[in-house]
Amino acid sequence: MTQIPGGFAALGLHPNVLAATTAVGYEEPSPIQEQAIPVILAGHDMIGQAQTGTGKTAAFALPILSKIDPSKREPQALILAPTRELALQVATAFETYSKQMPGLSVVAVYGGAPMGPQLAAIRKGAQVIVATPGRLVDHLSRNGQVLSTIRFLVLDEADEMLKLGFMDDLEVIFEAMPAERQSVLFSATLPASIRGIAEKHLRTPKHIKIANKTQTVEAIQQAFLMVHADQKVSAVARLLEVEDFDALIAFVRTKQATLDLAAALEIKGYKVAALNGDIAQNQRERVIDSLKDGRLDIVVATDVAARGLDVPRITHVLNVDMPYDPESYVHRIGRTGRAGREGRALLLVTPRERRMLQSVERVTGQKITEIRLPDAKQVLDARIKKLTNSLAPLVADAEGSHGELLDRLIADIGCSPRALAAALLRKATNGQALTLAAVEREQPLVPTASAPRERSERSSTDSTDRRPPRAPVAVTEGRARCRTALGTRDGIAAKNLLGAILNEGGLTREAIGRIQIREAFSLVELPEEGLDRLLAKLKDTRVAGKALKLRRYRED
Ligand code: AMP
């Protein structure tokens, strides 16, 4: 894999850390990374004003990993995060970026999990501790020396930590660390309380902020869709069904994502190609030419690879991954709406990126409209409309060329014109689902995440989204359909569910009927006779580490 010159390679990272950025497919540093990495490498304390989605985790993880000595088996870096979820995410990022650093280990320390394994990992010499403040204070109360070797401290999402009431815990933690250390604070906002912490605990910090110039966007209709990160591909597939586009450019963050999404869309029958920094110049030109003349309709690109791309046919820009800052958003969506034509920009937003959405709105001075994922009915209508549009122009003269053949086929087969037309349609549409029931069956459920605004309203619609689709087939005689909230997103496959029910329920395979695994839930048919007893037996069953909580499912 190649990286563009002047990218990560120019920042002075340790070669093993640099290698990891190449391995994960990052093509160039984000603006916050470009500014923060040299400052942290130089040993300065720092305040970074950045929110999730800007690449802030790598902005501190990469330089800190570059400075850690993996041969010393003691805690060297402490990252504090407000929530368990963020702590796990940051710990995973450290693990990813330290893949090529033998001897380096990371421990996540958070509440709600047993302390034993966390303590053991610290004792074994984890150099990086990623912790929520509350649980870390619990550890300190058992062993006041845990943090005595820390040389690097990061307060991630400091404003959130204070909002959650961690001020006192933070003071305890500061006390337990050597004064001689490098401290970095990241926060989306800098209220007086944060400035107070910085004054007291940071030493002449450098202040880093990504300047947001106001930008103008005209003639572009903008919309966003809230979606969970792992459901982006299904969401894109569904959106594309109903969006009436000529040519579309989809933006993602990594090379791998360009390949993955392009492959997924190709399977769906789109004329699509991936464009990333690994693609040779002549191939890149071929892709752009094909997009210009209609041999391709979709290009999935990284920001780097799309630089300078100017194709008037582009009616849609789809931001599958958030851009790093509002400026690159404006840059991206400027690919459409060219030459006075109206363009459309769509943005997928994960729950953690809400703030980023707000900055984009602030910088562009425009509200971005929220859209919902199209439902089966809308998908069906769009498919029928496309079919109508493709057939309508043929009606005028097809009878002249094929009318006689039609008469002969009707006579030979001995069927009605309607029956023959239906057979031809079936052939022409190649097995595509064209009834409501068939579309419902085919579409994976994509629960929409809750929106930043109107949250309370949203939660009720959310539950509608998560409701299983109308059951495709009637329940088998003598069986009842049961539901669990575990699905593919929890790592569940039919065999796990089956295994758990067989083992703990004492049933035979024949007693279990159809199993349907979806993203956010699963359905399984169990014998009606003795069902309550069986469900009671399975009350504490866990699958893939999570409570199964199987319940009788009643459709309404
Ligand atoms: P963060 O703002 O740290 O939550 O990062 C947001 C996402 O951007 C994460 O999924 C990172 O893996 C990804 N990311 C961070 N830096 C880069 C980069 N230079 N190139 C591509 N993706 C990145």
Coordinates of C-alpha atoms in Angstrom, one line a residue, residues 108-520:
A108 CA -9.6 -0.9 29.4
V109 CA -10.8 -0.1 32.9
Y110 CA -14.5 0.6 33.3
G111 CA -17.4 -0.1 35.6
G112 CA -19.9 -2.9 35.2
A113 CA -17.2 -5.5 34.6
P114 CA -15.2 -7.5 37.2
M115 CA -12.1 -5.7 38.6
G116 CA -10.0 -8.9 38.7
P117 CA -9.1 -9.2 35.0
Q118 CA -8.5 -5.4 34.8
L119 CA -6.1 -5.6 37.8
A120 CA -4.4 -8.6 36.4
A121 CA -3.8 -6.8 33.0
I122 CA -2.3 -3.8 34.8
R123 CA -0.1 -6.1 36.9
K124 CA 1.1 -7.9 33.8
G125 CA 2.5 -4.7 32.6
A126 CA 0.0 -3.0 30.3
Q127 CA 1.6 0.2 29.2
V128 CA -1.6 2.0 28.2
I129 CA -4.6 2.3 30.5
V130 CA -7.9 3.6 29.0
A131 CA -10.3 4.2 31.9
T132 CA -13.5 5.9 33.0
P133 CA -12.8 8.1 36.0
G134 CA -15.1 6.3 38.5
R135 CA -13.7 2.9 38.1
L136 CA -10.1 4.1 38.0
V137 CA -10.7 5.7 41.4
D138 CA -11.9 2.3 42.7
H139 CA -8.6 0.8 41.6
L140 CA -6.7 3.7 43.2
S141 CA -8.5 3.0 46.5
R142 CA -7.1 -0.5 46.4
N143 CA -3.7 0.3 45.2
G144 CA -2.7 4.0 45.4
Q145 CA 0.5 3.3 43.3
V146 CA -1.3 2.2 40.1
L147 CA -0.6 5.5 38.4
S148 CA 2.8 6.3 39.8
T149 CA 4.7 5.6 36.5
I150 CA 2.3 7.5 34.1
R151 CA 4.2 9.8 31.7
F152 CA 1.3 10.7 29.4
L153 CA -2.2 11.7 30.3
V154 CA -5.1 12.3 27.9
L155 CA -8.5 13.7 29.0
D156 CA -10.8 12.7 26.1
E157 CA -14.1 14.5 25.8
A158 CA -13.3 16.5 28.9
D159 CA -16.5 18.5 28.7
E160 CA -18.6 15.3 28.8
M161 CA -16.6 14.0 31.8
L162 CA -17.5 17.1 33.7
K163 CA -21.1 16.9 32.7
L164 CA -21.2 13.4 34.1
G165 CA -20.0 14.7 37.4
F166 CA -16.5 13.3 37.3
M167 CA -14.8 16.5 38.6
D168 CA -14.0 15.1 42.0
D169 CA -12.7 11.8 40.6
L170 CA -10.5 13.7 38.2
E171 CA -8.9 15.6 41.1
V172 CA -8.2 12.3 42.9
I173 CA -6.6 10.9 39.7
F174 CA -4.4 14.0 39.1
E175 CA -3.1 13.7 42.7
A176 CA -2.1 10.0 42.1
M177 CA 0.0 10.8 39.0
P178 CA 3.6 12.2 38.9
A179 CA 3.7 16.0 38.3
E180 CA 6.4 15.4 35.7
R181 CA 4.2 14.2 32.8
Q182 CA 2.8 15.4 29.5
S183 CA -0.9 16.2 29.5
V184 CA -3.3 16.5 26.6
L185 CA -6.9 17.6 26.9
F186 CA -9.5 17.1 24.2
S187 CA -12.9 18.8 24.4
A188 CA -15.6 19.8 21.9
T189 CA -16.3 22.9 24.0
L190 CA -14.2 24.9 26.4
P191 CA -16.4 26.2 29.2
A192 CA -14.8 27.9 32.3
S193 CA -14.7 24.6 34.2
I194 CA -12.4 23.0 31.5
R195 CA -10.2 26.1 31.3
G196 CA -9.9 25.9 35.1
I197 CA -8.6 22.3 34.9
A198 CA -6.2 23.2 32.1
E199 CA -4.8 26.1 34.1
K200 CA -4.3 24.0 37.2
H201 CA -3.0 20.8 35.7
L202 CA -1.5 21.5 32.3
R203 CA 1.8 23.3 31.7
T204 CA 1.7 26.1 29.2
P205 CA -0.5 24.1 26.8
K206 CA -0.6 24.8 23.1
H207 CA -4.1 25.4 21.9
I208 CA -5.2 23.6 18.7
K209 CA -8.5 24.2 17.0
I210 CA -9.6 23.6 13.5
A211 CA -10.8 26.9 12.1
N212 CA -14.2 26.7 10.5
K213 CA -14.6 29.3 7.8
T214 CA -18.2 29.9 6.8
Q215 CA -18.9 28.3 3.5
T216 CA -21.6 28.7 1.0
V217 CA -23.4 25.9 -0.6
E218 CA -26.0 26.7 -3.2
A219 CA -28.3 24.7 -5.4
I220 CA -27.7 21.6 -3.4
Q221 CA -30.5 19.9 -1.4
Q222 CA -29.1 18.4 1.7
A223 CA -30.5 15.6 3.8
F224 CA -29.1 13.4 6.5
L225 CA -30.1 9.9 7.9
M226 CA -29.2 8.7 11.4
V227 CA -27.9 5.2 11.2
H228 CA -25.7 2.9 13.3
A229 CA -22.2 2.4 12.0
D230 CA -22.6 -1.3 11.3
Q231 CA -25.7 -0.8 9.2
K232 CA -24.3 1.7 6.8
V233 CA -24.0 -0.7 3.8
S234 CA -27.7 -1.8 4.1
A235 CA -28.8 1.8 4.6
V236 CA -26.9 2.8 1.4
A237 CA -28.4 0.0 -0.6
R238 CA -31.9 1.0 0.5
L239 CA -31.4 4.7 -0.1
L240 CA -30.1 4.1 -3.6
E241 CA -33.3 2.2 -4.4
V242 CA -35.4 5.3 -4.1
E243 CA -33.0 8.1 -5.0
D244 CA -33.4 9.2 -8.5
F245 CA -29.8 9.7 -9.5
D246 CA -27.9 10.0 -12.7
A247 CA -24.3 9.6 -11.4
L248 CA -23.4 9.4 -7.8
I249 CA -20.2 9.7 -5.8
A250 CA -20.1 8.0 -2.4
F251 CA -17.4 9.2 0.1
V252 CA -15.9 6.8 2.7
R253 CA -12.8 7.2 4.9
T254 CA -10.6 4.2 4.0
K255 CA -9.3 2.3 1.0
Q256 CA -10.8 -0.9 2.3
A257 CA -14.2 0.8 2.7
T258 CA -14.1 1.9 -1.0
L259 CA -13.6 -1.7 -2.0
D260 CA -16.1 -3.1 0.4
L261 CA -18.9 -0.7 -0.5
A262 CA -18.2 -0.9 -4.3
A263 CA -18.3 -4.8 -4.1
A264 CA -21.6 -4.7 -2.1
L265 CA -23.2 -2.4 -4.7
E266 CA -21.9 -4.3 -7.6
I267 CA -23.7 -7.4 -6.3
K268 CA -26.9 -5.3 -6.3
G269 CA -26.4 -4.7 -10.0
Y270 CA -25.0 -1.2 -10.0
K271 CA -22.3 -0.1 -12.4
V272 CA -19.8 1.0 -9.7
A273 CA -16.1 1.4 -9.2
A274 CA -13.8 2.1 -6.2
L275 CA -11.4 5.0 -6.3
N276 CA -8.6 5.3 -3.7
G277 CA -5.0 6.3 -3.3
D278 CA -3.8 2.8 -4.4
I279 CA -5.3 3.1 -7.8
A280 CA -2.8 4.0 -10.5
Q281 CA -3.2 7.3 -12.4
N282 CA -4.2 5.7 -15.7
Q283 CA -6.8 3.5 -14.1
R284 CA -8.2 6.5 -12.2
E285 CA -8.6 8.4 -15.4
R286 CA -10.4 5.4 -16.9
V287 CA -12.8 5.3 -14.0
I288 CA -13.5 9.1 -14.3
D289 CA -14.1 8.8 -18.0
S290 CA -16.5 5.9 -17.5
L291 CA -18.4 7.9 -15.0
K292 CA -18.6 10.8 -17.4
D293 CA -19.9 8.7 -20.3
G294 CA -22.3 6.5 -18.3
R295 CA -20.4 3.2 -18.3
L296 CA -20.3 3.8 -14.6
D297 CA -23.0 5.3 -12.4
I298 CA -21.4 5.2 -9.0
V299 CA -17.9 5.8 -7.8
V300 CA -17.0 5.1 -4.2
A301 CA -14.0 7.3 -3.2
T302 CA -11.8 8.6 -0.4
D303 CA -11.3 12.3 -0.2
V304 CA -7.8 12.0 -1.5
A305 CA -8.8 10.0 -4.6
A306 CA -11.7 12.3 -5.4
R307 CA -9.6 15.4 -5.5
G308 CA -10.1 17.4 -8.7
L309 CA -12.8 15.1 -9.9
D310 CA -15.3 17.1 -11.9
V311 CA -18.1 15.2 -13.6
P312 CA -21.2 17.2 -14.6
R313 CA -23.3 14.0 -14.6
I314 CA -23.0 13.8 -10.9
T315 CA -26.5 14.5 -9.4
H316 CA -25.8 13.0 -5.9
V317 CA -23.1 13.1 -3.3
L318 CA -23.5 10.4 -0.7
N319 CA -21.4 10.9 2.5
V320 CA -21.3 7.4 3.8
D321 CA -18.6 8.3 6.3
M322 CA -18.5 11.8 7.8
P323 CA -15.9 14.2 6.5
Y324 CA -13.4 15.3 9.1
D325 CA -14.5 18.9 9.1
P326 CA -17.2 21.1 7.6
E327 CA -14.8 22.4 5.0
S328 CA -14.3 19.1 3.5
Y329 CA -18.0 18.4 3.6
V330 CA -18.5 21.6 1.6
H331 CA -15.8 20.5 -0.7
R332 CA -17.3 17.0 -1.2
I333 CA -20.8 18.2 -1.9
G334 CA -19.5 20.8 -4.4
R335 CA -19.1 17.8 -6.8
T336 CA -22.8 18.1 -7.5
G337 CA -25.0 21.0 -8.5
R338 CA -22.5 21.9 -11.2
A339 CA -23.4 24.2 -14.1
G340 CA -26.5 25.6 -12.4
R341 CA -28.0 22.1 -12.1
E342 CA -29.7 21.1 -8.9
G343 CA -27.7 18.5 -6.9
R344 CA -28.5 16.4 -3.8
A345 CA -26.2 15.7 -0.9
L346 CA -27.0 12.9 1.5
L347 CA -25.2 12.3 4.8
L348 CA -25.2 9.3 7.0
V349 CA -24.7 10.3 10.6
T350 CA -24.0 7.8 13.5
P351 CA -25.3 8.7 17.0
R352 CA -21.8 9.7 18.1
E353 CA -21.4 12.2 15.2
R354 CA -24.4 14.4 16.1
R355 CA -22.1 17.2 17.1
M356 CA -20.4 17.1 13.8
L357 CA -23.7 17.4 12.0
Q358 CA -24.4 20.5 14.0
S359 CA -21.0 22.1 13.1
V360 CA -21.7 21.4 9.4
E361 CA -25.0 23.2 9.8
R362 CA -23.4 26.0 11.6
V363 CA -20.6 26.5 9.1
T364 CA -22.8 26.2 6.1
G365 CA -25.5 28.3 7.7
Q366 CA -28.1 25.8 6.5
K367 CA -30.3 23.3 8.2
I368 CA -29.9 19.8 6.8
T369 CA -33.2 18.0 6.6
E370 CA -33.6 14.6 8.3
I371 CA -34.9 11.8 6.2
R372 CA -36.0 8.3 7.2
L373 CA -34.9 5.1 5.6
P374 CA -37.4 4.2 2.8
D375 CA -39.8 1.5 3.8
A376 CA -40.7 -1.6 1.7
K377 CA -43.6 0.3 0.1
Q378 CA -41.4 3.1 -1.0
V379 CA -38.8 0.6 -2.3
L380 CA -41.5 -1.2 -4.2
D381 CA -43.0 2.0 -5.7
A382 CA -39.5 3.1 -6.9
R383 CA -38.9 -0.3 -8.5
I384 CA -42.2 -0.2 -10.3
K385 CA -41.6 3.3 -11.4
K386 CA -38.2 2.3 -12.9
L387 CA -39.8 -0.7 -14.6
T388 CA -42.6 1.6 -16.0
N389 CA -40.0 4.1 -17.3
S390 CA -38.0 1.4 -19.0
L391 CA -41.1 -0.2 -20.7
A392 CA -43.1 2.9 -21.6
P393 CA -40.9 4.0 -24.5
L394 CA -41.0 0.4 -26.0
V395 CA -44.8 0.3 -26.1
A396 CA -45.1 2.6 -29.1
D397 CA -43.4 0.4 -31.6
A398 CA -42.9 -3.1 -30.0
E399 CA -46.2 -4.3 -31.3
G400 CA -45.1 -3.6 -34.8
S401 CA -42.0 -5.6 -34.4
H402 CA -43.1 -8.3 -32.0
G403 CA -46.9 -8.4 -32.3
E404 CA -47.0 -11.4 -34.6
L405 CA -44.6 -13.3 -32.5
L406 CA -46.8 -12.6 -29.5
D407 CA -49.9 -14.0 -31.3
R408 CA -48.0 -17.1 -32.2
L409 CA -46.6 -17.7 -28.7
I410 CA -50.1 -17.3 -27.2
A411 CA -51.4 -19.9 -29.7
D412 CA -48.5 -22.3 -29.2
I413 CA -48.5 -22.1 -25.4
G414 CA -52.3 -21.9 -25.3
C415 CA -52.4 -19.2 -22.7
S416 CA -54.0 -15.8 -22.2
P417 CA -52.1 -12.5 -23.3
R418 CA -52.1 -11.6 -19.6
A419 CA -50.4 -14.9 -18.6
L420 CA -47.8 -14.5 -21.3
A421 CA -47.1 -10.8 -20.4
A422 CA -46.7 -11.9 -16.8
A423 CA -44.2 -14.6 -17.8
L424 CA -42.2 -12.1 -19.9
L425 CA -42.2 -9.7 -17.0
R426 CA -40.9 -12.3 -14.7
K427 CA -38.1 -13.1 -17.1
A428 CA -37.3 -9.5 -17.7
T429 CA -37.1 -8.6 -14.0
N430 CA -34.8 -11.4 -13.3
G431 CA -36.3 -12.6 -10.0
Q432 CA -36.4 -9.1 -8.5
A433 CA -38.9 -8.7 -5.7
L434 CA -41.9 -6.8 -7.0
T435 CA -44.6 -7.4 -4.5
L436 CA -44.9 -5.8 -1.1
A437 CA -44.5 -9.1 0.8
A438 CA -41.5 -10.1 -1.3
V439 CA -39.7 -6.7 -0.8
E440 CA -40.4 -6.9 2.9
R441 CA -38.9 -10.4 3.1
E442 CA -35.9 -9.3 1.1
Q443 CA -35.0 -6.1 2.9
P444 CA -32.8 -6.5 6.0
L445 CA -34.1 -4.5 8.8
V446 CA -32.0 -1.4 9.4
P447 CA -32.9 0.3 12.6
T448 CA -32.4 4.0 12.3
A449 CA -30.4 5.6 15.1
S450 CA -32.1 8.3 17.2
A451 CA -31.8 11.8 15.8
P452 CA -30.1 14.7 17.5
R453 CA -33.2 16.8 17.4
E454 CA -36.7 15.7 18.4
R455 CA -35.2 12.8 20.4
S456 CA -38.2 12.1 22.4
E457 CA -40.4 11.9 19.3
R458 CA -37.8 9.7 17.7
S459 CA -37.7 7.1 20.4
S460 CA -41.3 6.1 19.6
T461 CA -40.5 5.8 15.8
D462 CA -37.4 3.9 16.7
S463 CA -39.4 1.1 18.2
T464 CA -41.5 0.9 15.1
D465 CA -38.3 0.4 13.1
R466 CA -37.1 -2.3 15.3
R467 CA -40.3 -4.2 15.1
P468 CA -40.0 -7.4 13.1
P469 CA -41.4 -7.2 9.6
R470 CA -44.7 -8.9 8.9
A471 CA -43.8 -12.6 9.3
P472 CA -43.2 -14.0 5.8
V473 CA -44.8 -17.4 6.5
A474 CA -47.4 -18.6 8.9
V475 CA -46.1 -20.3 12.1
T476 CA -45.8 -24.0 11.7
E477 CA -48.7 -25.9 13.3
G478 CA -48.2 -26.7 16.9
R479 CA -45.3 -24.2 17.3
A480 CA -45.1 -20.7 18.7
R481 CA -42.9 -17.9 17.4
C482 CA -40.5 -16.5 20.0
R483 CA -38.3 -13.4 19.9
T484 CA -35.0 -12.4 21.3
A485 CA -33.4 -8.9 21.1
L486 CA -30.1 -10.5 20.0
G487 CA -29.3 -10.4 16.3
T488 CA -26.4 -10.3 13.9
R489 CA -25.1 -7.1 15.3
D490 CA -24.6 -9.0 18.6
G491 CA -22.6 -11.6 16.7
I492 CA -25.4 -14.2 16.7
A493 CA -25.8 -16.8 14.0
A494 CA -28.5 -19.4 13.8
K495 CA -26.2 -22.1 15.0
N496 CA -25.4 -20.3 18.3
L497 CA -29.1 -19.8 19.0
L498 CA -29.9 -23.4 18.1
G499 CA -27.0 -24.7 20.2
A500 CA -28.1 -22.7 23.3
I501 CA -31.7 -23.8 23.0
L502 CA -30.8 -27.5 22.4
N503 CA -28.3 -27.6 25.2
E504 CA -30.2 -25.7 27.9
G505 CA -33.8 -26.4 26.8
G506 CA -33.3 -30.1 26.4
L507 CA -35.1 -30.2 23.1
T508 CA -34.4 -32.3 20.0
R509 CA -33.5 -30.5 16.7
E510 CA -36.8 -31.6 15.2
A511 CA -38.8 -29.8 17.9
I512 CA -37.4 -26.4 16.7
G513 CA -38.9 -24.8 13.7
R514 CA -37.8 -21.9 11.5
I515 CA -35.0 -19.6 12.8
Q516 CA -34.8 -16.1 11.4
I517 CA -31.7 -14.0 12.4
R518 CA -31.9 -10.3 11.7
E519 CA -29.7 -7.4 12.6
A520 CA -31.4 -6.3 15.8

